[in-house]
mmCIF file of C-alpha atoms in Angstrom:
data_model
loop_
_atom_site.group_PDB
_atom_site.id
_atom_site.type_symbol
_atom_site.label_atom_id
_atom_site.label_comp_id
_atom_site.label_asym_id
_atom_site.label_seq_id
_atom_site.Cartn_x
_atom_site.Cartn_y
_atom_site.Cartn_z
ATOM 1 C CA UNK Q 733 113.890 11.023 62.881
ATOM 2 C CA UNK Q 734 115.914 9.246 65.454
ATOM 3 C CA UNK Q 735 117.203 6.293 63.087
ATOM 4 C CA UNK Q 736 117.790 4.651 59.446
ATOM 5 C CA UNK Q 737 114.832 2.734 58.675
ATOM 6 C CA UNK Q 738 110.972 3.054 56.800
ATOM 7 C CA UNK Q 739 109.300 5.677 58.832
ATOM 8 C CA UNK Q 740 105.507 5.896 58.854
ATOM 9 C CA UNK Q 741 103.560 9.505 59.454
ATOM 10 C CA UNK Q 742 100.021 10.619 59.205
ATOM 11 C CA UNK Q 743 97.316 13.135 59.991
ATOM 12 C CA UNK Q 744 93.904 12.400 60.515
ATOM 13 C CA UNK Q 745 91.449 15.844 60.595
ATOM 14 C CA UNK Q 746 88.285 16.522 62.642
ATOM 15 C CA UNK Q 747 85.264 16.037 60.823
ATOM 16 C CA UNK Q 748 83.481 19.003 59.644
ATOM 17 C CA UNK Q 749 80.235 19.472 57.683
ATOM 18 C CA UNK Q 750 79.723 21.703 54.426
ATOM 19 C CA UNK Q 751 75.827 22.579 52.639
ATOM 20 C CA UNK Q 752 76.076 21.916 49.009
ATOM 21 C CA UNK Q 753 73.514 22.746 46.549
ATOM 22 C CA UNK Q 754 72.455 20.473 44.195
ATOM 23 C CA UNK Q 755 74.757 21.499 41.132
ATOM 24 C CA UNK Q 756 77.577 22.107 43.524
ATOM 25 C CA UNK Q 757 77.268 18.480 45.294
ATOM 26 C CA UNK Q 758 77.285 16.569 41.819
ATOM 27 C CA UNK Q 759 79.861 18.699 40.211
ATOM 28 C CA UNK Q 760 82.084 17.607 43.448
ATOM 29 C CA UNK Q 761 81.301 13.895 42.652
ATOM 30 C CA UNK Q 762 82.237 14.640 39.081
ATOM 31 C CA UNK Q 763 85.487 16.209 40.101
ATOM 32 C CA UNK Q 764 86.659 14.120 42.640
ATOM 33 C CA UNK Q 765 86.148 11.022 41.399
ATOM 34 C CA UNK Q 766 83.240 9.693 43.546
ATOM 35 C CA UNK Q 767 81.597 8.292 40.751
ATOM 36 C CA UNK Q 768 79.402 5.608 42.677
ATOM 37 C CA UNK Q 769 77.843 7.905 44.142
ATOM 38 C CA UNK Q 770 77.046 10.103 41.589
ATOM 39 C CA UNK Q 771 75.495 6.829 39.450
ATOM 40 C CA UNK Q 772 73.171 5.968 42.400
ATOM 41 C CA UNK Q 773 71.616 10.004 42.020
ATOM 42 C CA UNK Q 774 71.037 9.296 38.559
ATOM 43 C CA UNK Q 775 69.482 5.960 39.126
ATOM 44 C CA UNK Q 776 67.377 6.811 42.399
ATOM 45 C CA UNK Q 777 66.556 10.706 40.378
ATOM 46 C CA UNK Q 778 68.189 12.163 42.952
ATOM 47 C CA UNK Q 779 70.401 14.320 40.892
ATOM 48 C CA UNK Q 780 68.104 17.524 42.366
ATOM 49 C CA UNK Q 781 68.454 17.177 45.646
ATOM 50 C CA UNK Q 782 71.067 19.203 47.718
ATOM 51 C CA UNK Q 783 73.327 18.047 50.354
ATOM 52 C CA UNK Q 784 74.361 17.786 53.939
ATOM 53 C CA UNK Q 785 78.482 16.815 54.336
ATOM 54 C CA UNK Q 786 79.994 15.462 57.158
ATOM 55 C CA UNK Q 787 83.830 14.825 55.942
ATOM 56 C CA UNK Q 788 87.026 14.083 57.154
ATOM 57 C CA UNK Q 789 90.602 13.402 56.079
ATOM 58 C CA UNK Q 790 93.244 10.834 56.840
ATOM 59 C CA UNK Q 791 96.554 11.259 55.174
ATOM 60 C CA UNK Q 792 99.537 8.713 55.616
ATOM 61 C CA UNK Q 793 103.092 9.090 54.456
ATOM 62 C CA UNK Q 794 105.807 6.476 54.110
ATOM 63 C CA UNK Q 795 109.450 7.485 53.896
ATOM 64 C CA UNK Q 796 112.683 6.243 53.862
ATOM 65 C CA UNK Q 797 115.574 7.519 56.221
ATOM 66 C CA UNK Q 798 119.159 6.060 55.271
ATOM 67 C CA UNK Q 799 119.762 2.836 53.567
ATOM 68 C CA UNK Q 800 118.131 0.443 56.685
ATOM 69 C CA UNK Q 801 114.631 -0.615 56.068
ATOM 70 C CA UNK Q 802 112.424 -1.591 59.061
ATOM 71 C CA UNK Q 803 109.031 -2.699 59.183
ATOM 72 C CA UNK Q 804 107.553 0.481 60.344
ATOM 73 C CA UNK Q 805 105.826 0.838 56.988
ATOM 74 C CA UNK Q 806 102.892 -2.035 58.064
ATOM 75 C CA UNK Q 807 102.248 0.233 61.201
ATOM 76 C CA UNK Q 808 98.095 0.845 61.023
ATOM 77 C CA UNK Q 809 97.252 4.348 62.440
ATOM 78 C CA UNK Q 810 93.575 2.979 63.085
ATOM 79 C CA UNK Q 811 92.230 5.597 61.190
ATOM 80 C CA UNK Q 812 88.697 5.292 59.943
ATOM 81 C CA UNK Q 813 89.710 4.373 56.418
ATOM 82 C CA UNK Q 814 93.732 3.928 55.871
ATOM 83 C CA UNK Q 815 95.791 2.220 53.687
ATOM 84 C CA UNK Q 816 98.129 0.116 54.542
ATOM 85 C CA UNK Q 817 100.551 -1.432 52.497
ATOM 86 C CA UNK Q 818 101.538 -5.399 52.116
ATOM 87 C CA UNK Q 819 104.819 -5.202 51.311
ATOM 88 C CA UNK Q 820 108.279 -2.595 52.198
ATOM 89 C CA UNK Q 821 107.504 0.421 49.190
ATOM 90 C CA UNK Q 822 111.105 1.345 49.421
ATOM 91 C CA UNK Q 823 111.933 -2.432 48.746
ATOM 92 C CA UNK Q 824 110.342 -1.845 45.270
ATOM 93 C CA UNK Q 825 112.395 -1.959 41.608
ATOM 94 C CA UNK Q 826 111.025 -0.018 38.730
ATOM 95 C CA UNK Q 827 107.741 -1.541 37.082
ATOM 96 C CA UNK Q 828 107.091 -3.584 40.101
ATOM 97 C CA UNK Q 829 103.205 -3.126 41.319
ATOM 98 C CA UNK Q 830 102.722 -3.001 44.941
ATOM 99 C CA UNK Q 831 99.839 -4.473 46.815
ATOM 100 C CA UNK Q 832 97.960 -2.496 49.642
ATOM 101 C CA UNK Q 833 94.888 -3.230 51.819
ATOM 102 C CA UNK Q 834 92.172 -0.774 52.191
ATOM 103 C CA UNK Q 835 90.665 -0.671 55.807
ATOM 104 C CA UNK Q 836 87.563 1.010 56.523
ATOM 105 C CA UNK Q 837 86.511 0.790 60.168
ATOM 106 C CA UNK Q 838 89.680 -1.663 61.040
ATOM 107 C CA UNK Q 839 87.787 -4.228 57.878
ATOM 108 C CA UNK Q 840 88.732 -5.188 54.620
ATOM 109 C CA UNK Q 841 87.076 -2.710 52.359
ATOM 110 C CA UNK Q 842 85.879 -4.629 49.056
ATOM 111 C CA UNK Q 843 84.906 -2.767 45.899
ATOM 112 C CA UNK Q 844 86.115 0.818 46.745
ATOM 113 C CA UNK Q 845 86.970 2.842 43.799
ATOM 114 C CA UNK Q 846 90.596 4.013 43.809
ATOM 115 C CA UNK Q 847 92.973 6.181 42.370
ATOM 116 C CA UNK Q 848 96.479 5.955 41.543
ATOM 117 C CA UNK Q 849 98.968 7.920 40.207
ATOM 118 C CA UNK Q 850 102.632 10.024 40.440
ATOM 119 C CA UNK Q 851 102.461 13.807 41.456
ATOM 120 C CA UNK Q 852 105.378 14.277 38.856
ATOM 121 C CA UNK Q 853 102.788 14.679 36.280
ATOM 122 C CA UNK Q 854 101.622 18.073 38.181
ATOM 123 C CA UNK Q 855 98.208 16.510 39.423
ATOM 124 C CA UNK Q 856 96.770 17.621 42.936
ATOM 125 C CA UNK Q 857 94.543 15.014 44.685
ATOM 126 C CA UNK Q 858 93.568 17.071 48.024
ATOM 127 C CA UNK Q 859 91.501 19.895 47.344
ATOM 128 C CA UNK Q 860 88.347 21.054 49.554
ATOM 129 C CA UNK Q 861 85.363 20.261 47.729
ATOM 130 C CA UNK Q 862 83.993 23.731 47.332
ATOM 131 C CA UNK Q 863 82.259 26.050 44.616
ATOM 132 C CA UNK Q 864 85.075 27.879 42.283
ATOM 133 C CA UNK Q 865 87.389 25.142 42.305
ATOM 134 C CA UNK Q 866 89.964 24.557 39.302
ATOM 135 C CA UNK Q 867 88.405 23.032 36.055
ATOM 136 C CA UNK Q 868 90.764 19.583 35.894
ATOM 137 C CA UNK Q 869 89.466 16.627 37.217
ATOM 138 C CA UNK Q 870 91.381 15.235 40.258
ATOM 139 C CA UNK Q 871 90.538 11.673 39.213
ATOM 140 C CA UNK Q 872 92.856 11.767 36.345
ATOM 141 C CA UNK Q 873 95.466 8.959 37.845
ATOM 142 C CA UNK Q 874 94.513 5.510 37.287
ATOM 143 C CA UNK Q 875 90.964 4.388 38.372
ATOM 144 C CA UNK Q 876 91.326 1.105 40.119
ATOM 145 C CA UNK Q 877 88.919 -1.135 42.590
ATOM 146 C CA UNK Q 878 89.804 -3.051 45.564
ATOM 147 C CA UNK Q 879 89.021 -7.004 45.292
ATOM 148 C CA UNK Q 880 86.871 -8.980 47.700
ATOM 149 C CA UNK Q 881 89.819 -9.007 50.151
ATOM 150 C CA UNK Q 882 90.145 -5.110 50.100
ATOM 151 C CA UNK Q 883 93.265 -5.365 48.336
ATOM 152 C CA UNK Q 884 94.234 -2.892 45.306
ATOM 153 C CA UNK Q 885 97.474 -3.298 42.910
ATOM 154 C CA UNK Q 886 99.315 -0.197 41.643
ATOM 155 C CA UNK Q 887 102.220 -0.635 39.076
ATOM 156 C CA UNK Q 888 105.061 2.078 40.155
ATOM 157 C CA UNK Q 889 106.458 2.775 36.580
ATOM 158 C CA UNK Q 890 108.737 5.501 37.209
ATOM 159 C CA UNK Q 891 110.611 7.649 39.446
ATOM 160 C CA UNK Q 892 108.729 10.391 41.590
ATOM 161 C CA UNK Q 893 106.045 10.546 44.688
ATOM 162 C CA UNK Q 894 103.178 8.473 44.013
ATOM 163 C CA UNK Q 895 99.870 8.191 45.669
ATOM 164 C CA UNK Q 896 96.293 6.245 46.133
ATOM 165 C CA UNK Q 897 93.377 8.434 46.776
ATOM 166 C CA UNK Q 898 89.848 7.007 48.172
ATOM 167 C CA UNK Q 899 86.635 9.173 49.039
ATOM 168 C CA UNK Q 900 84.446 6.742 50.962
ATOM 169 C CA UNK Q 901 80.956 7.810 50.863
ATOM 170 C CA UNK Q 902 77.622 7.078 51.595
ATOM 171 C CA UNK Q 903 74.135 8.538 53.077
ATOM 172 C CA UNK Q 904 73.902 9.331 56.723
ATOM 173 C CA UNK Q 905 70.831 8.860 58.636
ATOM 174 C CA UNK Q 906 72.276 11.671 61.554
ATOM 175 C CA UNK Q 907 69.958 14.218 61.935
ATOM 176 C CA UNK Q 908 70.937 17.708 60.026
ATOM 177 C CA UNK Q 909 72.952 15.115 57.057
ATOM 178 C CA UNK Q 910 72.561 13.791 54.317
ATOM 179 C CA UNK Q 911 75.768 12.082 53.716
ATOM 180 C CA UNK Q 912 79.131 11.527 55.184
ATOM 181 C CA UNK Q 913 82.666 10.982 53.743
ATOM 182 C CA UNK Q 914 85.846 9.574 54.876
ATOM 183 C CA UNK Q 915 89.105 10.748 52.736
ATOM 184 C CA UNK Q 916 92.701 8.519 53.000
ATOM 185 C CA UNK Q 917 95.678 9.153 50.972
ATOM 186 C CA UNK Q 918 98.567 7.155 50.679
ATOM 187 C CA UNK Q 919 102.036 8.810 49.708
ATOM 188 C CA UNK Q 920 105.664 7.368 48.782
ATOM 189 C CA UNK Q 921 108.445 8.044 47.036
ATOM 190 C CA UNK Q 922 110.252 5.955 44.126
ATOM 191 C CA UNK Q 923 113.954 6.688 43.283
ATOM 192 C CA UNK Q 924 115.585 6.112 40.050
ATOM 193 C CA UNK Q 925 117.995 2.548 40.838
ATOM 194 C CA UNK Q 926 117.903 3.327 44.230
ATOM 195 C CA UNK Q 927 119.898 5.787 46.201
ATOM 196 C CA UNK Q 928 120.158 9.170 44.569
ATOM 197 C CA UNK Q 929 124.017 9.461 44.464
ATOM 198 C CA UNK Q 930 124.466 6.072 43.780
ATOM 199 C CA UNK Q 931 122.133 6.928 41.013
ATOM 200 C CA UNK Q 932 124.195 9.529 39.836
ATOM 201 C CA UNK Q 933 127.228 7.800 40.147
ATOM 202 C CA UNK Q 934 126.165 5.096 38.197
ATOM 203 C CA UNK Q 935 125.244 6.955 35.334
ATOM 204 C CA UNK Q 936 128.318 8.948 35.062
ATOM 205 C CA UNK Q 937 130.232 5.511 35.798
ATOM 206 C CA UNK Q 938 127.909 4.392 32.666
ATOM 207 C CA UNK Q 939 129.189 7.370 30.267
ATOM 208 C CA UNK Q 940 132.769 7.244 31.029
ATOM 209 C CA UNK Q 941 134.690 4.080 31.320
ATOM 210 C CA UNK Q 942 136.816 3.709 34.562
ATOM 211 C CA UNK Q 943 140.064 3.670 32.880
ATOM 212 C CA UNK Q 944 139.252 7.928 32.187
ATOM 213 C CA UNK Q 945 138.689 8.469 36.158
ATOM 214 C CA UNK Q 946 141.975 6.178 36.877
ATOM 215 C CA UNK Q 947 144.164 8.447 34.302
ATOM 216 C CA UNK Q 948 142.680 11.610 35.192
ATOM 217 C CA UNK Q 949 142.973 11.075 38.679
ATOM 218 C CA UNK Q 950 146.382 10.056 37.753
ATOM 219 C CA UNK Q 951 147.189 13.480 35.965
ATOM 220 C CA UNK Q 952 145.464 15.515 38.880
ATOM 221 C CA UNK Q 953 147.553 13.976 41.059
ATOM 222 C CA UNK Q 954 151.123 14.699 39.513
ATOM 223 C CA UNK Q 955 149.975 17.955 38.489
ATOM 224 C CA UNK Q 956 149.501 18.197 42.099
ATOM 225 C CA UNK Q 957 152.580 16.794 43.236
ATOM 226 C CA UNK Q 958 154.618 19.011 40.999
ATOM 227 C CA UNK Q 959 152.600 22.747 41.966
ATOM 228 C CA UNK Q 960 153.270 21.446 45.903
ATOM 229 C CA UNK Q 961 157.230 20.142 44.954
ATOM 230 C CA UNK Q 962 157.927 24.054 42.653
ATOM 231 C CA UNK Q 963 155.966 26.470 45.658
ATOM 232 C CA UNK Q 964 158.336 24.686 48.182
#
């Protein structure tokens, strides 16, 4: 970083493709959350049929360098689905919900199923979709849709790195698929009150009234005095 301010960074991965068999491709959509699709094989008794994969990945960080905010945060990476946030993250206070845009193709994206949640609570939300995978479910943050105008509103309730998670997918006509699937993540941070050491400093400021640091510096200091005055 070459400055104080609300740095933006992301990676967007070449699309590769991936054969699923039938039980494999819905217990993906089972574990990941892409529950749309896995109601439209139900409904169109496709449940048995197996699967061609095209898929790709587009992860964005925000972070905050210093104290200086900037408006890097708004910066669109013109991925093929992205995030991108409507207000500063880092200008956020505890409980507030922040509003961000979902863009698929450079459009508003209505009626996308999100997720939300804080990787505190130990949860992993970027896992290849393969057979053998761990038993949790990585949709267990907070299932949310976007509104007509793409939009999606996530209450940060406590400290820690939070995310939103999308899988975008749908059937493919390309020859050799079946369906293809754009990933975006969205990653920030939340401090307790703000600044870390100012966090810390107010709390200890909060268990011991200032008159105890004003005497006690007042002792160090004499005791200090007096060691210097006796070696000399």
């Amino acid at each position: 970083t070459g400055a104080a301010g609300t740095w933006v960074a992301g990676v967007s991965t070449r699309a590769r493709n991936i054969e699923m068999k039938a039980e494999s491709f819905n217990g993906y959509l089972e574990h990941d959350g892409v529950l749309d699709m896995l109601e439209w094989r139900k409904e169109n008794n496709a449940m048995e049929e197996d699967a061609v994969e095209k898929y790709s990945k587009h992860v964005k960080t925000i972070f905050q360098v210093g104290e200086e905010r900037s408006d890097d945060w708004q910066t669109v990476l013109d991925y093929p689905i992205e995030f991108v946030p409507m207000s500063n993250p880092y200008d956020l206070k505890m409980g507030e919900e922040l509003a961000v845009k979902l863009l698929w193709q450079g459009e508003a994206l209505p009626n996308q199923l999100v997720y939300a949640g804080s990787d505190h609570a130990g949860h992993s939300h970027d896992h290849e979709h393969a057979e053998g995978e761990d038993d949790h479910h990585h949709h267990d943050g907070t299932q949310l849709r976007t509104d007509e105008n793409g939009v999606v509103k996530m209450e940060v309730s406590s400290a820690g790195q939070w995310y939103l998670r999308t899988i975008h997918l749908v059937l493919s006509e390309e020859e050799g698929l079946t369906h293809e699937s754009n990933w975006a993540t969205l990653t920030f941070e939340m401090k307790a009150g703000g600044n870390a050491m100012e966090t810390a400093s107010e709390e200890v400021a909060a268990a011991f009234p200032s008159y105890i640091f004003f005497i006690g510096g007042t002792v160090l200091f004499l005791g200090l005095f007096f060691a210097i005055k006796t070696i000399l």
